Coordinates of C-alpha atoms in Angstrom, one line a residue:
Chain J
M1037 CA 0.0 0.0 0.0
R1038 CA 1.4 3.4 -0.9
W1039 CA 0.9 5.8 2.0
N1040 CA 1.0 9.5 1.3
I1041 CA 3.3 9.9 4.2
S1042 CA 6.8 11.1 3.7
Y1043 CA 9.5 8.8 5.0
R1044 CA 13.2 8.6 4.8
E1045 CA 14.8 5.7 3.0
T1046 CA 16.8 3.4 5.2
W1047 CA 18.9 0.3 4.4
L1048 CA 15.7 -1.7 4.9
H1049 CA 14.1 0.0 1.9
R1050 CA 17.1 -0.7 -0.3
T1051 CA 17.3 -4.4 0.5
N1052 CA 16.4 -6.8 -2.3
P1053 CA 12.6 -7.4 -1.9
S1054 CA 12.8 -11.1 -2.8
L1055 CA 15.5 -11.7 -0.3
K1056 CA 13.6 -9.7 2.4
L1057 CA 10.5 -11.7 1.7
L1058 CA 12.3 -15.1 2.0
V1059 CA 14.1 -14.1 5.2
M1060 CA 10.9 -12.9 6.8
L1061 CA 9.1 -16.1 5.8
A1062 CA 12.0 -18.2 7.2
L1063 CA 11.8 -16.2 10.5
F1064 CA 8.0 -16.8 10.6
V1065 CA 8.5 -20.5 10.4
A1066 CA 11.3 -20.4 12.9
V1067 CA 9.1 -18.5 15.4
L1068 CA 6.5 -21.2 15.2
F1069 CA 9.0 -23.6 16.7
V1070 CA 10.1 -21.4 19.6
H1071 CA 8.5 -22.6 22.8
N1072 CA 10.8 -20.7 25.2
P1073 CA 9.1 -17.4 26.2
N1074 CA 12.4 -15.7 27.1
V1075 CA 13.8 -16.2 23.6
L1076 CA 10.6 -15.0 22.0
M1077 CA 10.4 -11.9 24.2
N1078 CA 13.9 -10.9 23.2
F1079 CA 13.2 -11.6 19.6
S1080 CA 10.0 -9.4 19.6
L1081 CA 12.0 -6.7 21.4
G1082 CA 14.7 -6.8 18.8
F1083 CA 12.2 -6.4 15.9
L1084 CA 10.4 -3.7 17.8
L1085 CA 13.6 -1.7 17.8
L1086 CA 14.1 -2.3 14.1
F1087 CA 10.5 -1.1 13.6
F1088 CA 10.9 2.1 15.5
L1089 CA 14.4 2.9 14.3
Y1090 CA 14.8 1.8 10.7
T1091 CA 11.4 1.9 8.9
G1092 CA 12.0 5.6 8.4
Y1093 CA 8.5 6.8 9.2
P1094 CA 7.7 9.6 11.7
L1095 CA 7.1 8.3 15.2
K1096 CA 3.4 9.3 15.4
Y1097 CA 2.6 7.2 12.4
L1098 CA 4.6 4.3 13.8
L1099 CA 2.6 4.5 17.0
L1100 CA -0.7 4.7 15.0
F1101 CA 0.3 1.6 13.0
F1102 CA 1.1 -0.2 16.2
V1103 CA -2.3 0.2 17.9
P1104 CA -4.0 -2.7 16.2
F1105 CA -1.1 -4.9 17.0
F1106 CA -1.4 -4.2 20.6
V1107 CA -5.1 -5.1 20.5
I1108 CA -4.1 -8.4 18.8
F1109 CA -1.6 -9.0 21.6
V1110 CA -4.2 -8.5 24.3
S1111 CA -6.9 -10.5 22.6
T1112 CA -4.7 -13.4 21.6
A1113 CA -3.2 -13.6 25.0
S1114 CA -6.5 -13.3 27.0
S1115 CA -8.3 -16.2 25.3
M1116 CA -5.6 -18.7 26.1
T1117 CA -5.1 -17.2 29.6
M1118 CA -8.8 -17.6 30.6
F1119 CA -9.7 -20.9 28.9
G1120 CA -6.5 -22.8 28.7
E1121 CA -5.7 -25.9 30.7
G1122 CA -3.3 -25.9 33.6
T1123 CA -2.7 -27.3 37.1
T1124 CA -1.6 -24.3 39.3
T1125 CA -4.9 -22.4 39.7
W1126 CA -4.6 -18.6 40.2
F1127 CA -8.2 -17.5 39.7
Q1128 CA -11.5 -19.2 38.9
W1129 CA -14.8 -17.6 38.1
G1130 CA -17.5 -19.7 36.3
L1131 CA -15.9 -21.0 33.1
V1132 CA -13.0 -18.7 33.4
H1133 CA -10.1 -20.6 34.8
V1134 CA -6.7 -18.8 35.0
T1135 CA -3.7 -21.0 35.8
K1136 CA 0.0 -20.3 35.9
E1137 CA 0.5 -22.5 32.8
S1138 CA -2.3 -21.0 30.8
F1139 CA -1.2 -17.5 31.7
L1140 CA 2.4 -18.1 30.5
R1141 CA 1.1 -19.8 27.4
G1142 CA -1.2 -16.9 26.8
M1143 CA 1.7 -14.4 27.1
H1144 CA 3.8 -16.5 24.8
L1145 CA 1.1 -16.5 22.2
G1146 CA 0.7 -12.8 22.6
F1147 CA 4.4 -12.3 21.9
R1148 CA 4.3 -14.7 19.0
A1149 CA 1.4 -12.7 17.4
L1150 CA 3.4 -9.6 18.0
S1151 CA 6.5 -10.8 16.3
F1152 CA 4.5 -12.0 13.3
A1153 CA 2.8 -8.7 13.1
L1154 CA 6.2 -6.9 13.3
L1155 CA 7.7 -9.1 10.6
G1156 CA 4.9 -8.3 8.3
L1157 CA 4.8 -4.6 9.1
L1158 CA 8.6 -4.2 8.7
F1159 CA 8.2 -5.8 5.2
S1160 CA 5.2 -3.9 4.0
L1161 CA 6.3 -0.5 5.3
T1162 CA 9.7 -0.8 3.5
T1163 CA 8.8 -2.5 0.2
R1164 CA 7.2 -0.9 -2.8
P1165 CA 4.9 -3.4 -4.5
V1166 CA 6.3 -2.5 -8.0
Y1167 CA 9.9 -3.4 -6.9
L1168 CA 8.7 -6.5 -5.2
F1169 CA 7.1 -7.9 -8.3
Y1170 CA 9.9 -6.9 -10.6
S1171 CA 12.3 -8.5 -8.1
L1172 CA 10.2 -11.7 -7.9
M1173 CA 10.3 -12.0 -11.7
Q1174 CA 14.1 -11.4 -11.9
Q1175 CA 15.4 -13.3 -8.8
L1176 CA 12.7 -15.9 -8.2
K1177 CA 11.6 -16.4 -11.8
L1178 CA 8.0 -15.7 -11.1
K1179 CA 6.2 -15.9 -14.5
P1180 CA 5.6 -12.5 -15.9
K1181 CA 1.9 -13.2 -16.5
Y1182 CA 1.4 -13.5 -12.8
A1183 CA 3.5 -10.6 -11.8
Y1184 CA 2.0 -8.2 -14.3
S1185 CA -1.5 -9.3 -13.4
F1186 CA -0.8 -8.4 -9.8
L1187 CA 0.6 -5.1 -10.7
A1188 CA -2.4 -4.3 -13.0
G1189 CA -4.7 -5.5 -10.2
I1190 CA -3.1 -3.1 -7.7
R1191 CA -3.7 -0.2 -10.2
L1192 CA -7.4 -1.1 -10.4
L1193 CA -7.9 -0.6 -6.7
P1194 CA -8.7 3.2 -6.8
I1195 CA -11.2 2.6 -9.6
M1196 CA -12.9 0.0 -7.5
L1197 CA -13.1 2.3 -4.5
E1198 CA -14.6 5.0 -6.7
E1199 CA -17.1 2.5 -8.1
F1200 CA -18.0 1.5 -4.5
Q1201 CA -18.9 5.2 -3.8
T1202 CA -21.0 5.3 -7.0
V1203 CA -23.0 2.2 -6.1
R1204 CA -23.5 3.6 -2.6
N1205 CA -24.8 6.9 -3.9
A1206 CA -27.0 5.2 -6.4
L1207 CA -28.6 3.1 -3.7
K1208 CA -29.0 6.1 -1.5
V1209 CA -30.8 8.1 -4.2
R1210 CA -33.2 5.3 -4.8
G1211 CA -33.8 4.9 -1.1
A1212 CA -32.7 1.3 -1.3
D1213 CA -29.9 1.2 1.3
A1214 CA -32.1 1.0 4.4
E1215 CA -34.3 -2.0 3.8
R1216 CA -34.1 -5.7 4.2
G1217 CA -31.4 -8.0 5.6
L1218 CA -27.7 -8.3 5.5
N1219 CA -27.7 -10.8 2.7
T1220 CA -29.5 -8.5 0.2
K1221 CA -27.4 -5.6 1.3
L1222 CA -24.2 -7.5 0.7
K1223 CA -25.3 -8.6 -2.7
R1224 CA -26.4 -5.1 -3.7
Y1225 CA -22.8 -4.0 -3.4
A1226 CA -21.0 -7.2 -4.3
I1227 CA -22.7 -8.0 -7.6
P1228 CA -22.1 -4.6 -9.4
L1229 CA -18.6 -4.3 -8.0
L1230 CA -17.6 -7.8 -9.0
S1231 CA -19.3 -7.8 -12.4
Q1232 CA -17.8 -4.5 -13.4
S1233 CA -14.3 -5.5 -12.2
I1234 CA -14.5 -8.7 -14.1
R1235 CA -15.5 -6.9 -17.3
R1236 CA -12.7 -4.4 -16.8
A1237 CA -10.1 -7.1 -16.0
Q1238 CA -11.1 -9.0 -19.1
R1239 CA -10.6 -5.9 -21.4
I1240 CA -7.2 -5.1 -19.8
A1241 CA -6.1 -8.7 -20.1
V1242 CA -6.8 -8.8 -23.8
A1243 CA -4.8 -5.6 -24.3
M1244 CA -2.0 -6.9 -22.2
E1245 CA -1.9 -10.2 -24.1
A1246 CA -1.8 -8.3 -27.4
K1247 CA 1.2 -6.3 -26.1
R1248 CA 2.9 -9.6 -25.1
F1249 CA 2.9 -9.0 -21.4
S1250 CA 2.7 -12.7 -21.0
N1251 CA 5.8 -13.4 -23.0
Q1252 CA 8.4 -15.2 -21.1
T1253 CA 11.4 -15.6 -23.4
N1254 CA 13.9 -12.7 -23.9
R1255 CA 12.2 -10.3 -21.6
T1256 CA 13.8 -7.0 -20.7
F1257 CA 12.7 -5.2 -17.5
Y1258 CA 12.1 -1.5 -16.9
Y1259 CA 13.4 -1.8 -13.3
Q1260 CA 16.6 -3.9 -13.0
I1261 CA 16.7 -5.1 -9.4
G1262 CA 19.8 -6.8 -8.1
F1263 CA 21.8 -7.2 -4.9
S1264 CA 23.9 -4.7 -3.1
K1265 CA 25.8 -4.1 0.1
Y1266 CA 22.5 -3.4 1.8
D1267 CA 21.6 -7.0 1.5
V1268 CA 24.7 -8.0 3.4
I1269 CA 23.9 -5.5 6.1
F1270 CA 20.3 -6.8 6.3
L1271 CA 21.4 -10.4 6.6
L1272 CA 24.0 -9.6 9.2
I1273 CA 21.6 -7.6 11.4
I1274 CA 18.8 -10.2 11.2
I1275 CA 21.3 -13.0 12.1
G1276 CA 22.6 -10.8 14.9
I1277 CA 19.2 -10.1 16.4
T1278 CA 18.2 -13.8 16.2
A1279 CA 21.4 -15.1 17.7
L1280 CA 21.4 -12.5 20.5
A1281 CA 17.7 -13.2 21.3
C1282 CA 18.5 -16.9 21.6
Y1283 CA 21.6 -16.4 23.6
T1284 CA 20.3 -14.0 26.2
G1285 CA 17.0 -15.8 26.4
I1286 CA 18.8 -19.0 27.4
V1287 CA 21.6 -17.6 29.5
L1288 CA 19.8 -14.6 31.1
P1289 CA 16.1 -15.6 31.4
Y1290 CA 13.5 -13.2 32.7
I1291 CA 11.3 -16.1 34.0
P1292 CA 12.5 -19.6 34.9
V1293 CA 10.3 -21.3 32.3
T1294 CA 11.9 -22.8 29.2
D1295 CA 8.9 -24.5 27.6
V1296 CA 5.3 -23.3 27.7
R1297 CA 3.7 -26.4 26.2
Chain K
M1171 CA -4.4 -18.3 -27.6
Q1172 CA -5.4 -21.8 -26.6
T1173 CA -1.9 -23.0 -27.3
T1174 CA -0.4 -21.7 -24.0
K1175 CA -0.3 -24.2 -21.2
G1176 CA -2.0 -23.6 -18.0
L1177 CA -3.9 -20.4 -17.1
K1178 CA -4.1 -17.6 -19.6
L1179 CA -3.3 -14.0 -18.6
A1180 CA -7.0 -13.2 -18.7
D1181 CA -7.8 -15.9 -16.2
I1182 CA -5.0 -14.8 -13.9
L1183 CA -5.9 -11.1 -14.1
I1184 CA -9.6 -11.7 -13.4
T1185 CA -8.8 -14.0 -10.5
I1186 CA -6.5 -11.5 -9.1
V1187 CA -8.9 -8.6 -9.5
I1188 CA -11.7 -10.6 -7.8
S1189 CA -9.2 -11.6 -5.0
I1190 CA -8.2 -8.0 -4.5
V1191 CA -11.9 -7.1 -3.9
F1192 CA -12.0 -9.9 -1.3
G1193 CA -8.6 -9.0 0.0
I1194 CA -10.1 -5.7 1.1
V1195 CA -13.0 -7.5 2.6
Y1196 CA -10.5 -9.7 4.5
K1197 CA -8.7 -6.7 5.8
L1198 CA -12.0 -5.1 7.0
W1199 CA -13.0 -8.4 8.5
G1200 CA -10.1 -8.2 10.9
P1201 CA -11.4 -5.4 13.1
F1202 CA -14.9 -6.9 12.8
Y1203 CA -13.5 -10.3 14.1
Y1204 CA -11.9 -8.5 17.1
F1205 CA -15.2 -6.6 17.7
V1206 CA -17.0 -9.9 17.9
K1207 CA -14.4 -11.7 19.9
P1208 CA -15.1 -10.2 23.4
F1209 CA -18.6 -11.7 23.2
G1210 CA -16.9 -14.9 24.1
F1211 CA -17.9 -18.5 23.5
H1212 CA -16.0 -18.5 20.2
L1213 CA -18.8 -16.5 18.4
D1214 CA -15.8 -15.0 16.5
Q1215 CA -15.2 -18.4 14.9
L1216 CA -18.6 -18.2 13.2
I1217 CA -17.4 -15.4 11.0
Y1218 CA -14.0 -16.9 10.4
G1219 CA -15.3 -18.5 7.2
M1220 CA -15.2 -15.2 5.4
W1221 CA -11.5 -15.6 5.0
F1222 CA -12.0 -18.6 2.7
I1223 CA -14.4 -17.1 0.3
A1224 CA -12.0 -15.8 -2.4
A1225 CA -11.0 -19.3 -3.4
T1226 CA -14.6 -20.6 -3.8
V1227 CA -16.0 -17.6 -5.5
A1228 CA -13.1 -17.3 -8.0
F1229 CA -13.2 -21.0 -8.8
L1230 CA -17.0 -20.9 -9.4
I1231 CA -16.6 -18.0 -11.8
I1232 CA -13.6 -19.2 -13.8
R1233 CA -13.9 -23.0 -13.2
K1234 CA -10.3 -23.9 -14.0
P1235 CA -7.6 -25.9 -12.1
G1236 CA -5.4 -23.8 -10.0
I1237 CA -7.8 -20.8 -9.6
A1238 CA -8.8 -21.6 -6.0
L1239 CA -5.2 -21.6 -4.9
L1240 CA -4.2 -18.5 -6.8
A1241 CA -7.3 -16.6 -5.6
E1242 CA -6.6 -17.4 -1.9
I1243 CA -2.9 -16.4 -2.3
A1244 CA -3.8 -13.2 -4.1
A1245 CA -6.4 -12.3 -1.6
S1246 CA -4.2 -12.9 1.4
S1247 CA -1.3 -11.0 -0.2
S1248 CA -3.5 -8.0 -0.8
E1249 CA -4.7 -8.3 2.7
F1250 CA -1.0 -8.4 3.7
V1251 CA 0.0 -5.4 1.6
T1252 CA -2.9 -3.3 2.9
G1253 CA -1.4 -3.8 6.4
S1254 CA -3.1 -6.7 8.0
E1255 CA -3.0 -7.0 11.8
W1256 CA -1.7 -10.5 11.5
G1257 CA 1.2 -9.5 9.2
L1258 CA 3.1 -12.2 7.4
E1259 CA 0.9 -14.9 9.0
V1260 CA -1.9 -14.3 6.6
L1261 CA 0.3 -15.1 3.6
I1262 CA 1.1 -18.6 4.9
Y1263 CA -2.5 -19.2 6.0
G1264 CA -3.7 -18.1 2.6
V1265 CA -1.4 -20.6 0.8
V1266 CA -2.5 -23.5 3.1
Q1267 CA -6.2 -22.6 2.9
G1268 CA -6.1 -22.2 -0.8
L1269 CA -4.3 -25.6 -1.2
F1270 CA -6.9 -27.4 0.8
A1271 CA -9.8 -25.8 -1.1
E1272 CA -8.0 -26.7 -4.4
L1273 CA -7.8 -30.3 -3.2
A1274 CA -11.5 -30.4 -2.7
F1275 CA -12.2 -29.2 -6.3
A1276 CA -9.5 -31.5 -7.7
A1277 CA -11.1 -34.5 -5.9
F1278 CA -14.0 -34.0 -8.4
R1279 CA -11.6 -33.4 -11.3
Y1280 CA -12.9 -29.8 -11.5
K1281 CA -16.1 -31.1 -13.0
R1282 CA -18.6 -30.2 -10.3
F1283 CA -19.6 -26.7 -9.3
D1284 CA -22.6 -27.2 -6.9
V1285 CA -23.1 -26.2 -3.3
F1286 CA -21.9 -29.5 -2.1
V1287 CA -18.4 -29.3 -3.6
V1288 CA -18.1 -25.7 -2.7
S1289 CA -19.0 -26.5 0.9
L1290 CA -16.4 -29.3 0.8
A1291 CA -13.8 -26.7 -0.3
A1292 CA -14.8 -24.5 2.6
I1293 CA -14.3 -27.4 4.9
G1294 CA -11.0 -28.1 3.3
S1295 CA -9.9 -24.5 4.0
T1296 CA -11.1 -24.8 7.5
I1297 CA -8.9 -27.9 8.0
G1298 CA -6.0 -26.0 6.5
S1299 CA -6.5 -23.1 8.9
L1300 CA -6.8 -25.4 11.9
I1301 CA -3.5 -27.1 11.0
M1302 CA -1.9 -23.7 11.0
D1303 CA -3.6 -22.8 14.3
Y1304 CA -2.4 -26.1 15.8
Y1305 CA 1.2 -25.0 15.2
K1306 CA 0.7 -21.4 16.0
G1307 CA -1.8 -21.2 18.8
Y1308 CA -1.5 -24.3 21.0
I1309 CA -5.3 -24.7 20.5
E1310 CA -5.1 -28.3 21.7
A1311 CA -4.3 -26.9 25.2
L1312 CA -7.8 -25.3 25.4
A1313 CA -10.3 -27.0 27.8
P1314 CA -12.1 -29.7 25.9
W1315 CA -15.6 -28.1 26.0
N1316 CA -14.1 -24.9 24.7
L1317 CA -12.2 -26.6 22.0
T1318 CA -15.3 -28.5 20.7
L1319 CA -17.2 -25.2 20.6
F1320 CA -14.3 -23.6 18.7
F1321 CA -14.3 -26.4 16.0
V1322 CA -18.0 -26.5 15.5
A1323 CA -18.3 -22.7 15.2
R1324 CA -15.5 -22.5 12.7
F1325 CA -16.8 -25.4 10.5
V1326 CA -20.4 -24.1 10.5
G1327 CA -19.4 -20.6 9.8
A1328 CA -17.1 -21.7 6.9
I1329 CA -19.8 -23.8 5.2
L1330 CA -22.4 -21.0 5.6
I1331 CA -20.2 -18.2 4.3
S1332 CA -17.7 -19.7 1.9
G1333 CA -20.0 -22.5 0.8
V1334 CA -23.7 -21.5 0.7
F1335 CA -23.3 -17.7 0.5
A1336 CA -20.4 -17.9 -2.1
S1337 CA -22.5 -20.1 -4.4
S1338 CA -25.5 -17.9 -4.1
L1339 CA -23.3 -14.9 -4.9
V1340 CA -22.0 -16.5 -8.0
K1341 CA -25.6 -17.5 -9.1
A1342 CA -26.5 -13.9 -8.9
L1343 CA -23.4 -13.0 -10.9
E1344 CA -24.3 -15.5 -13.6
A1345 CA -27.6 -13.6 -14.0
T1346 CA -25.6 -10.6 -15.1
G1347 CA -24.0 -12.6 -17.9
V1348 CA -20.5 -11.7 -17.0
T1349 CA -19.5 -15.2 -16.2
Q1350 CA -20.2 -16.3 -19.8
M1351 CA -17.4 -14.1 -20.9
V1352 CA -14.7 -15.6 -18.7
R1353 CA -15.5 -19.3 -18.6
S1354 CA -14.2 -21.6 -21.3
A1355 CA -16.8 -23.3 -23.4
S1356 CA -18.2 -26.3 -21.7
K1357 CA -19.2 -29.7 -23.2
E1358 CA -22.9 -28.7 -23.2
D1359 CA -22.0 -25.7 -25.3
Y1360 CA -20.4 -27.9 -28.0
D1361 CA -23.4 -30.3 -27.8
Q1362 CA -25.6 -27.3 -28.5
L1363 CA -23.6 -26.5 -31.6
D1364 CA -23.7 -30.1 -32.9
R1365 CA -27.5 -30.2 -32.7

């Protein structure tokens, strides 16, 4: 998503998008197998630092972006805390049963959700979709017909939003927006939006095919995306954070629990 | 144009455009989900099924192999790019859910498009999401009564939204005639010509 917010470019913006995506996905899978809350806490803290220092956005926007993630943290943690199984009871009220085990597990889940959110936000705040798809074509050999379809699709977004407004106004003028159930209401918006989008997509696809956008052999690219010293910096910093998180989590734990399962 | 293998650019672009529409719905669904969550008793799981709908709707419109998977990936990536609360997680969930929906359609060799198969695809996506939840959320550690409620709510919600509602949505779309343009000619069409 292109935000109309000015930001300064940091090394995170200049890293190769494909590399960044792969590293983030690898970290995602790695976090799934972390069961030690100390390690996970350090890990989220490290990425929180990256988020606040190197995404290059003004602090007030960063805080704004961060609000929904905090909500996620609380709601993910609370469900497991209140309904999870455990042996050391702290508090019981009706069906709510808070135990030491479920509380720790809940906190662990909260931090896990937080680190996933941070990984995603770090990526989407520092990557321009156009560069991402050009890089996917050049480095990961994504077929051009997929990449250019995505790029064309992104360009259609503002038209769809405009159309949504038109439909809403049309319904309002006819006094049709207040009556009947949710099902009818949903369809009133979905059908015109979908059918118009499909028609438009079909027309654009024919034009793109005629201009050989689906051609795979001997392609040249408007944006040449390669690797630079920023990729080395990126890799070093990520490895550094991960290693430090593991080391301090195991050697200097905050809480004497190593596995929350 | 028929000489190219696999999906044509037109199929891909239409799928992606449909998925982007649903991607925005997915994004808006996030705050709604967290609005419902505090009501407790896993009521939130009833609306979880909305996150599987791109696969079933896109497949019903275009009716080709690979569409369900592509649609779910595209929808989840546009949810991701618009800044989902779940971040990268949605991408992986999207891939797994799309894959399981695709399996359901493949089981009938992409020849059946009724409510039953679509519901089966919705169930498939649900299983995919549960597998991911198992790794991510320690859901097996919830109390048994709570876990049962969680499962039932998610399956019922998925069938209602991504199965029944999705196919009624596409039925309404068929009435506009737009699906005729994007589907490849079926056997019945050729039979009509032979007559």
